[in-house]
Amino acid sequence: MEEASSTRQKLLDAAMRLFAERGIAKVSLAEIVRAADQRNASAVHYHLGDRNQLIVALLEPHVQAIRTRRLELLATARSRPADDMRSAVEAMVRPLTELAGRGWRERAYLKVGQELMGQLDQASPDIRALME
């Protein structure tokens, strides 16, 4: 079971790195499999599902972390005077800057997320729901 988890993480890391470097549409599943040093051509399908499920698996942890942190900061902002715009703006921006400081995966997520937000109308319903 640990090997499957390791393979899944290698695939996720390879996909995140390639998507951030070249863009989602310019990376094939076969390239992700090769970059993750996997021999089985269907490794992505076995461990993660189709392309959209792979993207959701990449984004979901980061989206949830940003959402949770934003809600915390918004709760603080609500306790401040109504004219305190700084707290409201901080609730929107700070979770992203904190995320960027954590590591390469998080910085790559920000690049991939930015790309997806620019093309949200073309994304699958699952990806749109997650990003909205």
CSV table of N, CA and C in Angstrom, one decimal:
chain,number,residue,atom,x,y,z
A,1,MET,N,0.8,-1.2,0.0
A,1,MET,CA,0.0,0.0,0.0
A,1,MET,C,0.9,1.3,0.0
A,2,GLU,N,2.0,1.2,0.7
A,2,GLU,CA,2.9,2.4,0.8
A,2,GLU,C,3.5,2.7,-0.6
A,3,GLU,N,3.8,1.6,-1.4
A,3,GLU,CA,4.3,1.8,-2.7
A,3,GLU,C,3.3,2.5,-3.6
A,4,ALA,N,2.0,2.2,-3.5
A,4,ALA,CA,1.0,2.8,-4.3
A,4,ALA,C,0.9,4.3,-3.9
A,5,SER,N,1.0,4.6,-2.6
A,5,SER,CA,0.9,6.0,-2.2
A,5,SER,C,2.1,6.7,-2.7
A,6,SER,N,3.3,6.1,-2.7
A,6,SER,CA,4.5,6.7,-3.2
A,6,SER,C,4.4,7.0,-4.7
A,7,THR,N,3.9,6.0,-5.4
A,7,THR,CA,3.7,6.2,-6.8
A,7,THR,C,2.7,7.3,-7.1
A,8,ARG,N,1.6,7.4,-6.4
A,8,ARG,CA,0.6,8.4,-6.6
A,8,ARG,C,1.3,9.8,-6.3
A,9,GLN,N,2.1,9.9,-5.3
A,9,GLN,CA,2.7,11.2,-5.0
A,9,GLN,C,3.7,11.6,-6.1
A,10,LYS,N,4.4,10.6,-6.6
A,10,LYS,CA,5.4,10.9,-7.6
A,10,LYS,C,4.7,11.4,-8.9
A,11,LEU,N,3.5,10.8,-9.2
A,11,LEU,CA,2.7,11.3,-10.3
A,11,LEU,C,2.2,12.7,-10.1
A,12,LEU,N,1.7,12.9,-8.9
A,12,LEU,CA,1.2,14.3,-8.6
A,12,LEU,C,2.3,15.3,-8.7
A,13,ASP,N,3.5,15.0,-8.1
A,13,ASP,CA,4.6,15.9,-8.1
A,13,ASP,C,5.0,16.2,-9.6
A,14,ALA,N,5.1,15.1,-10.4
A,14,ALA,CA,5.5,15.3,-11.8
A,14,ALA,C,4.5,16.2,-12.5
A,15,ALA,N,3.3,15.9,-12.3
A,15,ALA,CA,2.2,16.7,-13.0
A,15,ALA,C,2.3,18.1,-12.6
A,16,MET,N,2.4,18.4,-11.3
A,16,MET,CA,2.4,19.8,-10.8
A,16,MET,C,3.6,20.5,-11.4
A,17,ARG,N,4.8,19.9,-11.4
A,17,ARG,CA,6.0,20.5,-11.9
A,17,ARG,C,5.8,20.8,-13.4
A,18,LEU,N,5.4,19.9,-14.2
A,18,LEU,CA,5.2,20.0,-15.6
A,18,LEU,C,4.1,21.1,-15.9
A,19,PHE,N,3.0,21.0,-15.3
A,19,PHE,CA,1.9,21.9,-15.5
A,19,PHE,C,2.4,23.4,-15.2
A,20,ALA,N,3.1,23.5,-14.1
A,20,ALA,CA,3.6,24.9,-13.7
A,20,ALA,C,4.6,25.4,-14.7
A,21,GLU,N,5.4,24.5,-15.2
A,21,GLU,CA,6.5,24.9,-16.2
A,21,GLU,C,5.9,25.2,-17.6
A,22,ARG,N,5.0,24.4,-18.1
A,22,ARG,CA,4.6,24.5,-19.5
A,22,ARG,C,3.2,24.8,-19.7
A,23,GLY,N,2.3,24.7,-18.7
A,23,GLY,CA,0.9,24.9,-18.9
A,23,GLY,C,0.2,23.5,-19.0
A,24,ILE,N,-1.0,23.5,-18.5
A,24,ILE,CA,-1.8,22.3,-18.4
A,24,ILE,C,-2.0,21.6,-19.8
A,25,ALA,N,-2.4,22.4,-20.8
A,25,ALA,CA,-2.7,21.9,-22.1
A,25,ALA,C,-1.5,21.3,-22.8
A,26,LYS,N,-0.3,21.8,-22.5
A,26,LYS,CA,0.9,21.4,-23.2
A,26,LYS,C,1.6,20.1,-22.6
A,27,VAL,N,1.0,19.5,-21.6
A,27,VAL,CA,1.6,18.3,-21.0
A,27,VAL,C,0.7,17.1,-21.2
A,28,SER,N,1.2,16.1,-21.7
A,28,SER,CA,0.4,14.8,-21.8
A,28,SER,C,0.6,13.9,-20.6
A,29,LEU,N,-0.4,13.0,-20.5
A,29,LEU,CA,-0.3,12.1,-19.4
A,29,LEU,C,0.9,11.2,-19.5
A,30,ALA,N,1.3,10.9,-20.7
A,30,ALA,CA,2.5,10.0,-21.0
A,30,ALA,C,3.7,10.8,-20.5
A,31,GLU,N,3.8,12.1,-20.6
A,31,GLU,CA,5.0,12.8,-20.1
A,31,GLU,C,5.0,12.8,-18.6
A,32,ILE,N,3.8,12.9,-18.0
A,32,ILE,CA,3.8,12.8,-16.5
A,32,ILE,C,4.3,11.5,-16.0
A,33,VAL,N,3.8,10.4,-16.7
A,33,VAL,CA,4.3,9.1,-16.3
A,33,VAL,C,5.8,8.9,-16.4
A,34,ARG,N,6.3,9.4,-17.5
A,34,ARG,CA,7.8,9.4,-17.7
A,34,ARG,C,8.5,10.2,-16.7
A,35,ALA,N,8.0,11.4,-16.4
A,35,ALA,CA,8.7,12.3,-15.4
A,35,ALA,C,8.6,11.8,-14.0
A,36,ALA,N,7.6,10.9,-13.8
A,36,ALA,CA,7.5,10.3,-12.4
A,36,ALA,C,8.3,9.0,-12.4
A,37,ASP,N,9.0,8.7,-13.4
A,37,ASP,CA,9.8,7.4,-13.5
A,37,ASP,C,9.0,6.2,-13.4
A,38,GLN,N,7.8,6.2,-14.0
A,38,GLN,CA,7.0,5.0,-14.0
A,38,GLN,C,7.0,4.3,-15.3
A,39,ARG,N,7.0,3.0,-15.3
A,39,ARG,CA,7.0,2.2,-16.5
A,39,ARG,C,5.7,1.9,-17.1
A,40,ASN,N,4.7,1.9,-16.2
A,40,ASN,CA,3.3,1.5,-16.6
A,40,ASN,C,2.7,2.8,-17.3
A,41,ALA,N,2.3,2.7,-18.5
A,41,ALA,CA,1.8,3.8,-19.3
A,41,ALA,C,0.4,4.2,-18.7
A,42,SER,N,-0.3,3.4,-18.0
A,42,SER,CA,-1.6,3.7,-17.5
A,42,SER,C,-1.5,4.1,-16.0
A,43,ALA,N,-0.4,4.4,-15.5
A,43,ALA,CA,-0.2,4.7,-14.1
A,43,ALA,C,-1.1,5.8,-13.6
A,44,VAL,N,-1.2,6.9,-14.4
A,44,VAL,CA,-2.1,8.0,-14.0
A,44,VAL,C,-3.5,7.5,-13.8
A,45,HIS,N,-4.0,6.8,-14.8
A,45,HIS,CA,-5.4,6.3,-14.7
A,45,HIS,C,-5.6,5.4,-13.5
A,46,TYR,N,-4.6,4.5,-13.3
A,46,TYR,CA,-4.7,3.6,-12.1
A,46,TYR,C,-4.8,4.3,-10.8
A,47,HIS,N,-3.9,5.2,-10.6
A,47,HIS,CA,-3.7,5.9,-9.3
A,47,HIS,C,-4.6,7.1,-9.1
A,48,LEU,N,-5.0,7.8,-10.2
A,48,LEU,CA,-5.7,9.1,-10.1
A,48,LEU,C,-6.9,9.2,-10.9
A,49,GLY,N,-7.1,8.4,-11.9
A,49,GLY,CA,-8.2,8.5,-12.8
A,49,GLY,C,-7.9,9.3,-14.1
A,50,ASP,N,-8.8,10.0,-14.6
A,50,ASP,CA,-8.6,10.7,-15.9
A,50,ASP,C,-7.9,12.0,-15.6
A,51,ARG,N,-7.7,12.8,-16.7
A,51,ARG,CA,-6.9,14.0,-16.6
A,51,ARG,C,-7.6,15.0,-15.7
A,52,ASN,N,-8.9,15.1,-15.7
A,52,ASN,CA,-9.7,16.0,-14.8
A,52,ASN,C,-9.5,15.6,-13.4
A,53,GLN,N,-9.6,14.3,-13.1
A,53,GLN,CA,-9.4,13.8,-11.7
A,53,GLN,C,-8.0,14.1,-11.2
A,54,LEU,N,-7.0,14.0,-12.1
A,54,LEU,CA,-5.7,14.3,-11.8
A,54,LEU,C,-5.6,15.8,-11.3
A,55,ILE,N,-6.2,16.7,-12.1
A,55,ILE,CA,-6.1,18.1,-11.8
A,55,ILE,C,-6.8,18.4,-10.5
A,56,VAL,N,-8.0,17.8,-10.3
A,56,VAL,CA,-8.7,18.0,-9.0
A,56,VAL,C,-7.8,17.5,-7.9
A,57,ALA,N,-7.2,16.4,-8.0
A,57,ALA,CA,-6.3,15.8,-6.9
A,57,ALA,C,-5.1,16.8,-6.6
A,58,LEU,N,-4.6,17.4,-7.7
A,58,LEU,CA,-3.5,18.4,-7.5
A,58,LEU,C,-4.0,19.7,-6.8
A,59,LEU,N,-5.2,20.1,-7.1
A,59,LEU,CA,-5.7,21.4,-6.6
A,59,LEU,C,-6.4,21.3,-5.2
A,60,GLU,N,-7.1,20.3,-5.0
A,60,GLU,CA,-8.0,20.2,-3.8
A,60,GLU,C,-7.3,20.5,-2.5
A,61,PRO,N,-6.1,19.9,-2.2
A,61,PRO,CA,-5.5,20.3,-0.9
A,61,PRO,C,-5.2,21.7,-0.7
A,62,HIS,N,-4.7,22.4,-1.8
A,62,HIS,CA,-4.4,23.8,-1.7
A,62,HIS,C,-5.6,24.7,-1.7
A,63,VAL,N,-6.6,24.3,-2.4
A,63,VAL,CA,-7.8,25.1,-2.4
A,63,VAL,C,-8.5,25.1,-1.0
A,64,GLN,N,-8.5,23.9,-0.4
A,64,GLN,CA,-9.0,23.8,0.9
A,64,GLN,C,-8.2,24.5,1.9
A,65,ALA,N,-6.9,24.5,1.8
A,65,ALA,CA,-6.0,25.2,2.8
A,65,ALA,C,-6.3,26.7,2.6
A,66,ILE,N,-6.4,27.2,1.4
A,66,ILE,CA,-6.6,28.7,1.2
A,66,ILE,C,-8.0,29.0,1.7
A,67,ARG,N,-9.0,28.2,1.4
A,67,ARG,CA,-10.4,28.5,1.9
A,67,ARG,C,-10.4,28.5,3.4
A,68,THR,N,-9.8,27.6,4.1
A,68,THR,CA,-9.8,27.5,5.6
A,68,THR,C,-9.2,28.7,6.2
A,69,ARG,N,-8.0,29.1,5.6
A,69,ARG,CA,-7.3,30.3,6.1
A,69,ARG,C,-8.1,31.6,5.9
A,70,ARG,N,-8.7,31.7,4.7
A,70,ARG,CA,-9.5,32.8,4.4
A,70,ARG,C,-10.7,33.0,5.4
A,71,LEU,N,-11.3,31.9,5.7
A,71,LEU,CA,-12.5,31.9,6.6
A,71,LEU,C,-12.0,32.4,8.0
A,72,GLU,N,-10.8,31.9,8.4
A,72,GLU,CA,-10.3,32.4,9.7
A,72,GLU,C,-10.1,33.9,9.7
A,73,LEU,N,-9.4,34.4,8.7
A,73,LEU,CA,-9.1,35.8,8.6
A,73,LEU,C,-10.4,36.6,8.4
A,74,LEU,N,-11.4,36.1,7.7
A,74,LEU,CA,-12.6,36.8,7.5
A,74,LEU,C,-13.4,37.0,8.9
A,75,ALA,N,-13.3,35.9,9.7
A,75,ALA,CA,-13.9,36.0,11.0
A,75,ALA,C,-13.3,37.1,11.8
A,76,THR,N,-12.0,37.2,11.7
A,76,THR,CA,-11.3,38.3,12.4
A,76,THR,C,-11.7,39.6,11.9
A,77,ALA,N,-11.8,39.7,10.5
A,77,ALA,CA,-12.2,41.0,9.9
A,77,ALA,C,-13.6,41.4,10.3
A,78,ARG,N,-14.5,40.5,10.5
A,78,ARG,CA,-15.8,40.8,10.9
A,78,ARG,C,-15.9,41.4,12.3
A,79,SER,N,-14.9,41.1,13.1
A,79,SER,CA,-14.9,41.6,14.5
A,79,SER,C,-14.3,43.0,14.6
A,80,ARG,N,-13.8,43.5,13.4
A,80,ARG,CA,-13.2,44.8,13.4
A,80,ARG,C,-14.2,45.9,13.0
A,81,PRO,N,-13.9,47.1,13.1
A,81,PRO,CA,-14.8,48.2,12.7
A,81,PRO,C,-15.1,48.1,11.2
A,82,ALA,N,-16.3,48.5,10.8
A,82,ALA,CA,-16.8,48.3,9.4
A,82,ALA,C,-15.9,49.1,8.4
A,83,ASP,N,-15.2,50.1,8.8
A,83,ASP,CA,-14.3,50.9,7.9
A,83,ASP,C,-12.9,50.3,7.8
A,84,ASP,N,-12.7,49.2,8.5
A,84,ASP,CA,-11.3,48.6,8.5
A,84,ASP,C,-11.2,47.7,7.2
A,85,MET,N,-10.9,48.3,6.1
A,85,MET,CA,-10.7,47.6,4.9
A,85,MET,C,-9.5,46.7,4.9
A,86,ARG,N,-8.5,47.1,5.6
A,86,ARG,CA,-7.2,46.3,5.6
A,86,ARG,C,-7.5,44.9,6.0
A,87,SER,N,-8.3,44.6,7.0
A,87,SER,CA,-8.6,43.2,7.4
A,87,SER,C,-9.3,42.4,6.4
A,88,ALA,N,-10.2,43.1,5.6
A,88,ALA,CA,-10.9,42.3,4.6
A,88,ALA,C,-9.9,42.0,3.4
A,89,VAL,N,-9.1,43.0,3.1
A,89,VAL,CA,-8.1,42.7,2.0
A,89,VAL,C,-7.1,41.7,2.4
A,90,GLU,N,-6.7,41.8,3.7
A,90,GLU,CA,-5.7,40.8,4.2
A,90,GLU,C,-6.3,39.4,4.1
A,91,ALA,N,-7.6,39.2,4.4
A,91,ALA,CA,-8.2,37.9,4.3
A,91,ALA,C,-8.2,37.3,2.9
A,92,MET,N,-8.2,38.2,1.9
A,92,MET,CA,-8.1,37.7,0.5
A,92,MET,C,-6.7,37.4,0.1
A,93,VAL,N,-5.7,38.2,0.5
A,93,VAL,CA,-4.4,38.1,0.0
A,93,VAL,C,-3.5,37.2,0.8
A,94,ARG,N,-3.5,37.4,2.1
A,94,ARG,CA,-2.6,36.7,3.0
A,94,ARG,C,-2.6,35.2,2.8
A,95,PRO,N,-3.7,34.5,2.6
A,95,PRO,CA,-3.6,33.0,2.5
A,95,PRO,C,-2.7,32.7,1.2
A,96,LEU,N,-2.8,33.5,0.2
A,96,LEU,CA,-2.0,33.1,-1.0
A,96,LEU,C,-0.5,33.4,-0.7
A,97,THR,N,-0.2,34.5,0.0
A,97,THR,CA,1.3,34.7,0.3
A,97,THR,C,1.8,33.7,1.3
A,98,GLU,N,1.0,33.3,2.2
A,98,GLU,CA,1.4,32.3,3.2
A,98,GLU,C,1.7,31.0,2.4
A,99,LEU,N,0.8,30.6,1.5
A,99,LEU,CA,0.9,29.4,0.8
A,99,LEU,C,2.2,29.4,-0.1
A,100,ALA,N,2.5,30.5,-0.7
A,100,ALA,CA,3.7,30.6,-1.6
A,100,ALA,C,4.9,30.4,-0.8
A,101,GLY,N,4.9,30.8,0.5
A,101,GLY,CA,6.1,30.6,1.3
A,101,GLY,C,6.4,29.2,1.8
A,102,ARG,N,5.4,28.3,1.6
A,102,ARG,CA,5.6,26.9,2.1
A,102,ARG,C,6.5,26.0,1.3
A,103,GLY,N,6.5,26.2,0.0
A,103,GLY,CA,7.4,25.3,-0.8
A,103,GLY,C,7.1,25.3,-2.3
A,104,TRP,N,7.8,24.5,-3.0
A,104,TRP,CA,7.7,24.5,-4.5
A,104,TRP,C,6.3,24.0,-4.9
A,105,ARG,N,5.7,23.0,-4.3
A,105,ARG,CA,4.4,22.5,-4.7
A,105,ARG,C,3.4,23.6,-4.6
A,106,GLU,N,3.4,24.4,-3.5
A,106,GLU,CA,2.5,25.4,-3.3
A,106,GLU,C,2.7,26.6,-4.3
A,107,ARG,N,3.9,26.9,-4.6
A,107,ARG,CA,4.2,28.0,-5.6
A,107,ARG,C,3.7,27.5,-7.0
A,108,ALA,N,4.0,26.2,-7.3
A,108,ALA,CA,3.5,25.6,-8.6
A,108,ALA,C,2.0,25.6,-8.6
A,109,TYR,N,1.3,25.3,-7.5
A,109,TYR,CA,-0.1,25.4,-7.5
A,109,TYR,C,-0.6,26.8,-7.8
A,110,LEU,N,0.0,27.8,-7.3
A,110,LEU,CA,-0.4,29.2,-7.6
A,110,LEU,C,-0.3,29.5,-9.1
A,111,LYS,N,0.7,28.9,-9.8
A,111,LYS,CA,0.8,29.1,-11.2
A,111,LYS,C,-0.3,28.4,-12.0
A,112,VAL,N,-0.5,27.1,-11.6
A,112,VAL,CA,-1.5,26.3,-12.2
A,112,VAL,C,-2.9,26.9,-11.9
A,113,GLY,N,-3.1,27.3,-10.7
A,113,GLY,CA,-4.4,27.8,-10.4
A,113,GLY,C,-4.7,29.1,-11.1
A,114,GLN,N,-3.7,29.9,-11.3
A,114,GLN,CA,-3.8,31.2,-12.1
A,114,GLN,C,-4.2,30.8,-13.5
A,115,GLU,N,-3.6,29.9,-14.1
A,115,GLU,CA,-3.9,29.4,-15.5
A,115,GLU,C,-5.3,29.0,-15.6
A,116,LEU,N,-5.7,28.2,-14.6
A,116,LEU,CA,-7.1,27.6,-14.6
A,116,LEU,C,-8.1,28.7,-14.5
A,117,MET,N,-7.9,29.7,-13.6
A,117,MET,CA,-8.8,30.8,-13.4
A,117,MET,C,-9.0,31.6,-14.6
A,118,GLY,N,-8.0,31.7,-15.4
A,118,GLY,CA,-8.1,32.4,-16.7
A,118,GLY,C,-8.9,31.6,-17.8
A,119,GLN,N,-9.1,30.3,-17.5
A,119,GLN,CA,-9.8,29.5,-18.5
A,119,GLN,C,-10.9,28.7,-17.8
A,120,LEU,N,-11.5,29.3,-16.8
A,120,LEU,CA,-12.5,28.5,-16.0
A,120,LEU,C,-13.7,28.2,-16.8
A,121,ASP,N,-14.1,29.0,-17.8
A,121,ASP,CA,-15.2,28.6,-18.6
A,121,ASP,C,-15.0,27.4,-19.5
A,122,GLN,N,-13.8,27.0,-19.7
A,122,GLN,CA,-13.4,25.8,-20.5
A,122,GLN,C,-13.2,24.6,-19.6
A,123,ALA,N,-13.1,24.8,-18.3
A,123,ALA,CA,-12.8,23.7,-17.4
A,123,ALA,C,-13.9,22.7,-17.2
A,124,SER,N,-13.7,21.5,-16.7
A,124,SER,CA,-14.7,20.6,-16.4
A,124,SER,C,-15.5,21.1,-15.3
A,125,PRO,N,-16.8,20.6,-15.1
A,125,PRO,CA,-17.6,21.0,-14.0
A,125,PRO,C,-17.0,20.8,-12.6
A,126,ASP,N,-16.2,19.7,-12.5
A,126,ASP,CA,-15.6,19.4,-11.2
A,126,ASP,C,-14.5,20.4,-10.9
A,127,ILE,N,-13.7,20.7,-11.9
A,127,ILE,CA,-12.7,21.7,-11.7
A,127,ILE,C,-13.3,23.1,-11.4
A,128,ARG,N,-14.3,23.5,-12.2
A,128,ARG,CA,-15.0,24.8,-12.0
A,128,ARG,C,-15.5,24.9,-10.6
A,129,ALA,N,-16.2,23.8,-10.1
A,129,ALA,CA,-16.8,23.8,-8.8
A,129,ALA,C,-15.7,24.0,-7.7
A,130,LEU,N,-14.6,23.3,-7.9
A,130,LEU,CA,-13.5,23.4,-6.9
A,130,LEU,C,-12.9,24.8,-6.9
A,131,MET,N,-12.7,25.4,-8.1
A,131,MET,CA,-12.0,26.7,-8.1
A,131,MET,C,-13.0,27.9,-7.8
A,132,GLU,N,-14.3,27.7,-7.9
A,132,GLU,CA,-15.2,28.8,-7.6
A,132,GLU,C,-15.4,28.8,-6.1
